[in-house]
Short mmCIF file of C-alpha atoms and ligand atoms in Angstrom, two decimals:
data_model
loop_
_atom_site.label_atom_id
_atom_site.label_comp_id
_atom_site.label_asym_id
_atom_site.label_seq_id
_atom_site.Cartn_x
_atom_site.Cartn_y
_atom_site.Cartn_z
CA MET E 1 -62.36 -39.93 88.88
CA THR E 2 -61.60 -41.64 85.64
CA ALA E 3 -60.06 -39.34 83.22
CA SER E 4 -61.45 -39.06 79.42
CA ILE E 5 -58.76 -39.41 76.80
CA ILE E 6 -57.88 -36.68 74.69
CA ASP E 7 -57.90 -38.36 71.20
CA GLY E 8 -54.65 -36.48 69.28
CA LYS E 9 -54.78 -39.28 66.60
CA ALA E 10 -58.43 -38.38 65.83
CA TYR E 11 -57.80 -34.57 66.08
CA ALA E 12 -54.96 -34.58 64.13
CA ALA E 13 -56.60 -36.74 61.37
CA GLY E 14 -59.44 -33.95 61.29
CA LEU E 15 -56.62 -30.97 61.22
CA ARG E 16 -55.08 -32.65 58.23
CA GLU E 17 -58.39 -33.28 55.98
CA ARG E 18 -58.99 -29.43 56.58
CA VAL E 19 -55.36 -28.62 55.10
CA THR E 20 -56.14 -30.75 52.65
CA ARG E 21 -58.92 -28.53 51.83
CA ALA E 22 -56.76 -25.67 52.14
CA VAL E 23 -54.48 -26.98 50.10
CA ALA E 24 -56.92 -27.80 47.41
CA ALA E 25 -58.46 -24.25 47.54
CA LEU E 26 -55.03 -22.80 47.18
CA LYS E 27 -54.38 -24.97 44.23
CA ALA E 28 -57.55 -24.08 42.47
CA GLU E 29 -57.72 -20.48 43.06
CA ARG E 30 -54.16 -19.38 42.87
CA GLY E 31 -52.51 -22.14 40.66
CA LEU E 32 -49.94 -22.59 43.96
CA THR E 33 -48.79 -25.87 45.56
CA PRO E 34 -47.35 -25.71 48.72
CA GLY E 35 -44.11 -27.38 49.11
CA LEU E 36 -42.08 -28.57 52.38
CA ALA E 37 -38.33 -29.17 52.22
CA VAL E 38 -37.53 -31.72 54.99
CA VAL E 39 -33.57 -32.30 55.85
CA LEU E 40 -31.87 -35.12 57.68
CA VAL E 41 -28.72 -35.27 58.25
CA GLY E 42 -27.23 -39.06 59.60
CA ASP E 43 -28.89 -42.32 59.93
CA ASP E 44 -30.50 -41.98 63.43
CA PRO E 45 -33.52 -44.84 63.13
CA ALA E 46 -36.10 -42.87 64.99
CA SER E 47 -35.26 -39.41 63.16
CA GLN E 48 -35.42 -41.33 59.87
CA VAL E 49 -39.36 -42.68 60.98
CA TYR E 50 -40.02 -39.01 61.93
CA VAL E 51 -38.91 -37.45 58.38
CA ARG E 52 -40.43 -40.57 56.27
CA SER E 53 -43.99 -39.94 57.89
CA LYS E 54 -43.78 -36.31 57.30
CA THR E 55 -42.81 -36.41 53.81
CA LYS E 56 -45.95 -39.37 53.34
CA GLN E 57 -48.37 -36.87 55.09
CA THR E 58 -47.36 -34.23 53.23
CA ARG E 59 -48.06 -35.63 49.82
CA GLU E 60 -51.23 -36.95 51.26
CA ALA E 61 -52.15 -33.79 51.63
CA GLY E 62 -51.35 -32.61 48.27
CA MET E 63 -48.44 -30.64 49.14
CA ALA E 64 -44.80 -30.98 47.42
CA GLY E 65 -42.01 -32.85 49.36
CA PHE E 66 -39.00 -32.65 49.17
CA ASP E 67 -36.57 -35.36 51.16
CA HIS E 68 -32.96 -34.32 51.55
CA VAL E 69 -31.23 -36.99 53.60
CA LEU E 70 -27.27 -36.50 53.93
CA PRO E 71 -25.04 -38.68 55.31
CA ALA E 72 -23.80 -38.27 58.95
CA ASN E 73 -20.84 -36.81 57.95
CA THR E 74 -21.98 -33.69 56.04
CA SER E 75 -19.95 -30.67 57.26
CA GLU E 76 -21.58 -27.62 58.56
CA VAL E 77 -20.67 -25.63 55.32
CA ALA E 78 -22.62 -27.89 53.09
CA LEU E 79 -25.45 -27.82 55.11
CA LEU E 80 -25.50 -24.27 54.86
CA GLY E 81 -25.22 -24.54 51.34
CA LEU E 82 -28.65 -26.62 50.99
CA ILE E 83 -30.46 -24.25 53.27
CA GLY E 84 -29.50 -21.23 51.56
CA ARG E 85 -30.81 -23.15 47.86
CA LEU E 86 -34.14 -24.30 49.81
CA ASN E 87 -34.29 -20.54 50.84
CA ALA E 88 -33.94 -19.32 47.06
CA ASP E 89 -36.20 -22.19 45.82
CA PRO E 90 -39.79 -20.41 45.07
CA ALA E 91 -41.08 -24.19 45.22
CA VAL E 92 -40.34 -24.38 48.85
CA HIS E 93 -42.77 -22.53 51.51
CA GLY E 94 -41.31 -24.53 54.34
CA ILE E 95 -38.21 -26.08 55.51
CA LEU E 96 -37.49 -28.06 58.48
CA VAL E 97 -34.19 -29.79 59.56
CA GLN E 98 -34.94 -32.84 61.64
CA LEU E 99 -33.18 -32.61 65.01
CA PRO E 100 -30.72 -33.29 66.99
CA LEU E 101 -28.07 -32.82 64.34
CA PRO E 102 -24.87 -34.44 64.65
CA GLY E 103 -22.52 -33.06 67.10
CA HIS E 104 -20.09 -31.23 64.81
CA ILE E 105 -22.91 -29.47 63.33
CA ALA E 106 -24.11 -26.05 65.14
CA SER E 107 -28.07 -26.40 65.17
CA SER E 108 -27.97 -23.01 66.01
CA ARG E 109 -26.28 -21.69 63.27
CA ILE E 110 -28.44 -23.95 60.64
CA ILE E 111 -31.58 -22.39 62.20
CA ALA E 112 -30.69 -18.93 61.96
CA ALA E 113 -29.99 -19.41 58.37
CA ILE E 114 -33.21 -20.43 57.66
CA ASP E 115 -35.55 -17.29 55.99
CA PRO E 116 -38.22 -16.94 58.92
CA ALA E 117 -40.63 -16.81 56.14
CA LYS E 118 -39.85 -20.57 55.46
CA ASP E 119 -39.16 -21.78 59.32
CA VAL E 120 -42.43 -23.75 59.42
CA ASP E 121 -40.56 -25.59 63.04
CA GLY E 122 -41.01 -21.91 64.29
CA LEU E 123 -37.58 -22.21 65.85
CA SER E 124 -35.90 -19.23 64.64
CA ALA E 125 -34.86 -16.24 66.54
CA THR E 126 -37.20 -13.80 64.74
CA ASN E 127 -40.16 -16.43 64.96
CA ALA E 128 -39.67 -17.39 68.58
CA GLY E 129 -39.55 -13.75 69.42
CA ARG E 130 -42.35 -12.94 67.60
CA LEU E 131 -44.55 -15.37 69.46
CA VAL E 132 -42.88 -13.75 72.60
CA GLN E 133 -44.39 -10.13 71.08
CA ALA E 134 -47.46 -11.13 69.84
CA GLY E 135 -50.99 -9.62 70.95
CA ALA E 136 -54.18 -11.08 70.49
CA GLY E 137 -55.76 -12.46 67.49
CA PRO E 138 -54.56 -14.64 64.87
CA LEU E 139 -50.69 -15.37 64.79
CA ASP E 140 -49.44 -14.79 61.44
CA PHE E 141 -46.01 -16.30 61.66
CA PRO E 142 -44.82 -20.39 62.45
CA VAL E 143 -45.09 -21.36 65.76
CA ALA E 144 -43.27 -24.57 66.81
CA CYS E 145 -45.58 -27.49 66.21
CA THR E 146 -45.43 -29.71 69.10
CA PRO E 147 -46.52 -26.90 71.77
CA LEU E 148 -48.95 -25.37 68.99
CA GLY E 149 -50.57 -29.04 68.91
CA CYS E 150 -50.99 -29.20 72.57
CA LEU E 151 -52.38 -26.04 72.74
CA MET E 152 -55.14 -27.06 70.03
CA LEU E 153 -55.87 -30.30 72.19
CA LEU E 154 -56.15 -28.08 75.46
CA LYS E 155 -58.73 -25.71 73.64
CA ASP E 156 -60.68 -28.64 72.12
CA SER E 157 -60.81 -30.05 75.34
CA LEU E 158 -61.69 -27.26 77.83
CA GLY E 159 -62.96 -24.28 75.41
CA SER E 160 -61.17 -21.00 77.43
CA LEU E 161 -58.02 -21.54 79.14
CA SER E 162 -58.26 -18.07 80.82
CA GLY E 163 -57.30 -17.99 84.73
CA ALA E 164 -56.48 -21.34 84.45
CA ASP E 165 -53.07 -22.10 86.71
CA ALA E 166 -50.92 -24.06 84.34
CA ILE E 167 -47.44 -25.43 84.72
CA VAL E 168 -44.79 -26.47 81.92
CA VAL E 169 -42.58 -29.29 82.85
CA GLY E 170 -39.50 -28.74 80.75
CA ARG E 171 -38.06 -25.67 79.16
CA SER E 172 -36.56 -26.79 75.89
CA THR E 173 -36.41 -24.51 72.72
CA LEU E 174 -38.96 -26.86 70.70
CA VAL E 175 -41.46 -27.46 73.22
CA GLY E 176 -41.41 -25.85 76.71
CA LYS E 177 -40.50 -22.13 76.29
CA PRO E 178 -43.11 -21.26 73.07
CA MET E 179 -45.68 -24.11 75.12
CA ALA E 180 -45.36 -21.64 77.83
CA GLN E 181 -46.19 -18.50 75.86
CA LEU E 182 -48.82 -19.75 74.07
CA LEU E 183 -50.76 -20.51 77.31
CA VAL E 184 -49.92 -16.91 78.62
CA ARG E 185 -51.63 -15.41 75.28
CA GLU E 186 -54.70 -17.45 76.23
CA ASP E 187 -54.11 -15.83 80.13
CA CYS E 188 -53.39 -18.59 82.02
CA THR E 189 -51.30 -18.07 84.88
CA VAL E 190 -47.61 -19.96 83.61
CA THR E 191 -45.05 -21.52 85.87
CA ILE E 192 -41.98 -23.36 83.75
CA ALA E 193 -40.49 -25.70 85.86
CA HIS E 194 -37.29 -27.71 85.46
CA SER E 195 -34.87 -30.03 86.21
CA ARG E 196 -33.37 -27.01 89.32
CA THR E 197 -37.37 -26.22 90.47
CA ARG E 198 -37.53 -26.86 94.08
CA ASP E 199 -40.82 -29.19 95.34
CA LEU E 200 -42.28 -29.64 91.71
CA PRO E 201 -44.48 -32.01 93.16
CA GLY E 202 -46.49 -29.07 95.08
CA LEU E 203 -45.94 -27.19 92.22
CA CYS E 204 -47.58 -29.55 89.93
CA ARG E 205 -50.52 -30.17 92.61
CA ARG E 206 -51.53 -26.52 92.12
CA ALA E 207 -51.84 -26.65 88.09
CA ASP E 208 -55.38 -26.96 86.45
CA ILE E 209 -53.48 -27.76 83.28
CA LEU E 210 -50.48 -29.72 82.99
CA VAL E 211 -47.72 -30.11 80.42
CA ALA E 212 -44.94 -32.48 80.71
CA ALA E 213 -42.21 -32.08 78.18
CA THR E 214 -39.01 -33.67 79.90
CA GLY E 215 -38.18 -36.35 78.15
CA ARG E 216 -37.95 -38.45 81.20
CA ALA E 217 -40.29 -41.50 81.36
CA GLU E 218 -43.57 -41.52 83.90
CA MET E 219 -41.46 -39.14 85.89
CA ILE E 220 -44.79 -37.31 87.12
CA LYS E 221 -46.69 -39.21 89.08
CA GLY E 222 -50.26 -39.63 89.91
CA ASP E 223 -50.27 -37.84 93.20
CA TRP E 224 -48.79 -34.85 91.53
CA ILE E 225 -51.67 -34.13 89.62
CA LYS E 226 -54.80 -31.92 90.83
CA PRO E 227 -57.73 -33.61 91.18
CA GLY E 228 -59.82 -32.30 87.99
CA ALA E 229 -56.40 -31.48 86.50
CA THR E 230 -55.92 -31.61 82.49
CA VAL E 231 -52.49 -33.24 81.19
CA ILE E 232 -50.75 -33.09 78.21
CA ASP E 233 -47.95 -35.39 77.94
CA VAL E 234 -45.47 -34.59 75.43
CA GLY E 235 -42.68 -37.39 76.34
CA ILE E 236 -42.16 -40.21 73.95
CA THR E 237 -39.75 -42.98 75.63
CA ARG E 238 -38.73 -46.22 73.98
CA VAL E 239 -38.73 -48.98 76.03
CA THR E 240 -38.36 -52.63 75.58
CA ARG E 241 -40.15 -55.21 77.57
CA PRO E 242 -38.85 -58.09 78.85
CA ASP E 243 -40.79 -59.83 76.08
CA GLY E 244 -38.47 -57.86 74.09
CA LYS E 245 -41.29 -55.80 72.35
CA GLN E 246 -40.85 -52.28 72.35
CA ARG E 247 -43.30 -49.76 73.57
CA LEU E 248 -43.38 -46.13 74.11
CA ILE E 249 -44.23 -44.55 77.10
CA GLY E 250 -44.46 -40.77 78.42
CA ASP E 251 -43.25 -38.39 80.96
CA VAL E 252 -46.65 -39.03 83.06
CA ASP E 253 -47.26 -42.11 84.50
CA PHE E 254 -50.79 -42.54 83.17
CA ALA E 255 -53.17 -45.13 84.70
CA ALA E 256 -52.16 -43.45 88.44
CA ALA E 257 -52.87 -39.64 86.61
CA SER E 258 -56.15 -40.74 84.98
CA ALA E 259 -57.60 -41.74 88.25
CA VAL E 260 -57.26 -38.14 88.93
CA ALA E 261 -57.36 -35.81 86.36
CA ARG E 262 -60.42 -34.72 84.03
CA ALA E 263 -58.95 -35.37 80.72
CA ILE E 264 -55.72 -36.63 79.80
CA THR E 265 -53.33 -37.17 76.44
CA PRO E 266 -52.79 -41.30 76.30
CA VAL E 267 -48.96 -42.03 74.56
CA PRO E 268 -48.78 -43.02 72.03
CA GLY E 269 -51.86 -41.46 70.08
CA GLY E 270 -52.04 -38.15 72.01
CA VAL E 271 -49.53 -35.22 71.05
CA GLY E 272 -47.26 -37.00 68.83
CA PRO E 273 -49.58 -37.08 65.84
CA MET E 274 -50.37 -33.32 66.13
CA THR E 275 -46.66 -32.33 65.98
CA VAL E 276 -46.88 -33.68 61.82
CA ALA E 277 -50.32 -32.20 61.62
CA CYS E 278 -49.63 -29.00 62.81
CA LEU E 279 -46.43 -29.00 60.34
CA LEU E 280 -48.67 -29.02 57.48
CA HIS E 281 -50.80 -26.34 58.68
CA ASN E 282 -47.68 -24.26 59.35
CA THR E 283 -46.49 -25.09 55.52
CA VAL E 284 -49.98 -23.97 53.99
CA GLN E 285 -49.97 -21.06 56.01
CA ALA E 286 -46.59 -20.41 55.19
CA ALA E 287 -47.52 -20.75 51.06
CA ARG E 288 -50.25 -18.24 51.58
CA ARG E 289 -48.37 -15.61 53.22
CA SER E 290 -45.83 -15.96 50.33
CA ILE E 291 -48.14 -14.76 47.64
CA GLY E 292 -49.52 -12.16 50.51
CA LEU E 293 -52.69 -13.54 51.71
CA PRO E 294 -54.24 -13.87 55.14
CA PRO E 295 -53.68 -17.05 57.26
CA ALA E 296 -56.59 -19.67 56.42
CA THR E 297 -59.27 -20.43 59.28
CA ILE E 298 -57.89 -24.42 59.36
N1 GUN W 1 -37.25 -33.47 66.40
C1 GUN W 1 -38.02 -33.87 66.96
N2 GUN W 1 -39.12 -33.12 67.19
C2 GUN W 1 -38.56 -32.20 66.23
C3 GUN W 1 -39.39 -30.94 65.39
O1 GUN W 1 -40.73 -30.74 66.36
N3 GUN W 1 -38.58 -30.19 64.63
C4 GUN W 1 -37.59 -30.60 64.10
N4 GUN W 1 -36.75 -29.86 63.20
N5 GUN W 1 -36.83 -31.84 64.83
C5 GUN W 1 -37.65 -32.30 65.70
#
């Protein structure tokens, strides 16, 4: 079998277009411009690239983008002060603090300080808890962007996920845990695997849906994939080739897995572009909620 490629780049472009239309409608009908504040502490080059791209795409969608780039030695108190000001600012409907933060700042205290209504990353205890408790029907609170994007790709590729055996490899707060919750809501039978899991290859071989979010390059081998499975690769590891060129590779051995799977996301061009598109989606929905409107169908 040769897997079909799940084109996250194309899906994300379509999603951004729909978000742009929803933004235009909100402006025209209610005079409201959604605003997203992105906060970066320090000068990590990869984070700088992400943050620039988030703000650029925010503005391209017709929203207001507010960049806050702070030096690496910014104190936790100063960062909490900024979060307080953004919480109070009526032009800001979404706040994203780029992770990881420098070691002297407790991410948990910063995330806890963000108003849950503006937590477009879905990382606060309030929004993570809402996801655990959510029943069927539309989710009317922000859900973590990367797992939300993975779910959109899965539903687009498979239609109904009901009854599927799914495995999520990785248990992070940002991806693994919310991903598992979303799959349970879709009536999948979900296994969450991690570094202490016994017989990971055997568990993976049972899965109709495999989501890899380990951050370990090409850790998932081709012969771990069930024939006909759908594979979503969240990993992005930057490697330098012998010729000095940089390349991005995923958590899954793509060449071997695509010989077995039904469908698979590439790296790059799979999950990556979905994260920012979902951030824009979460921001326009947060802006709508701020004036009592129901979620738009996007
Ligand atoms: N760093 C890498 N991915 C993310 C993300 O989705 N949200 C935030 N806040 N930081 C990140």
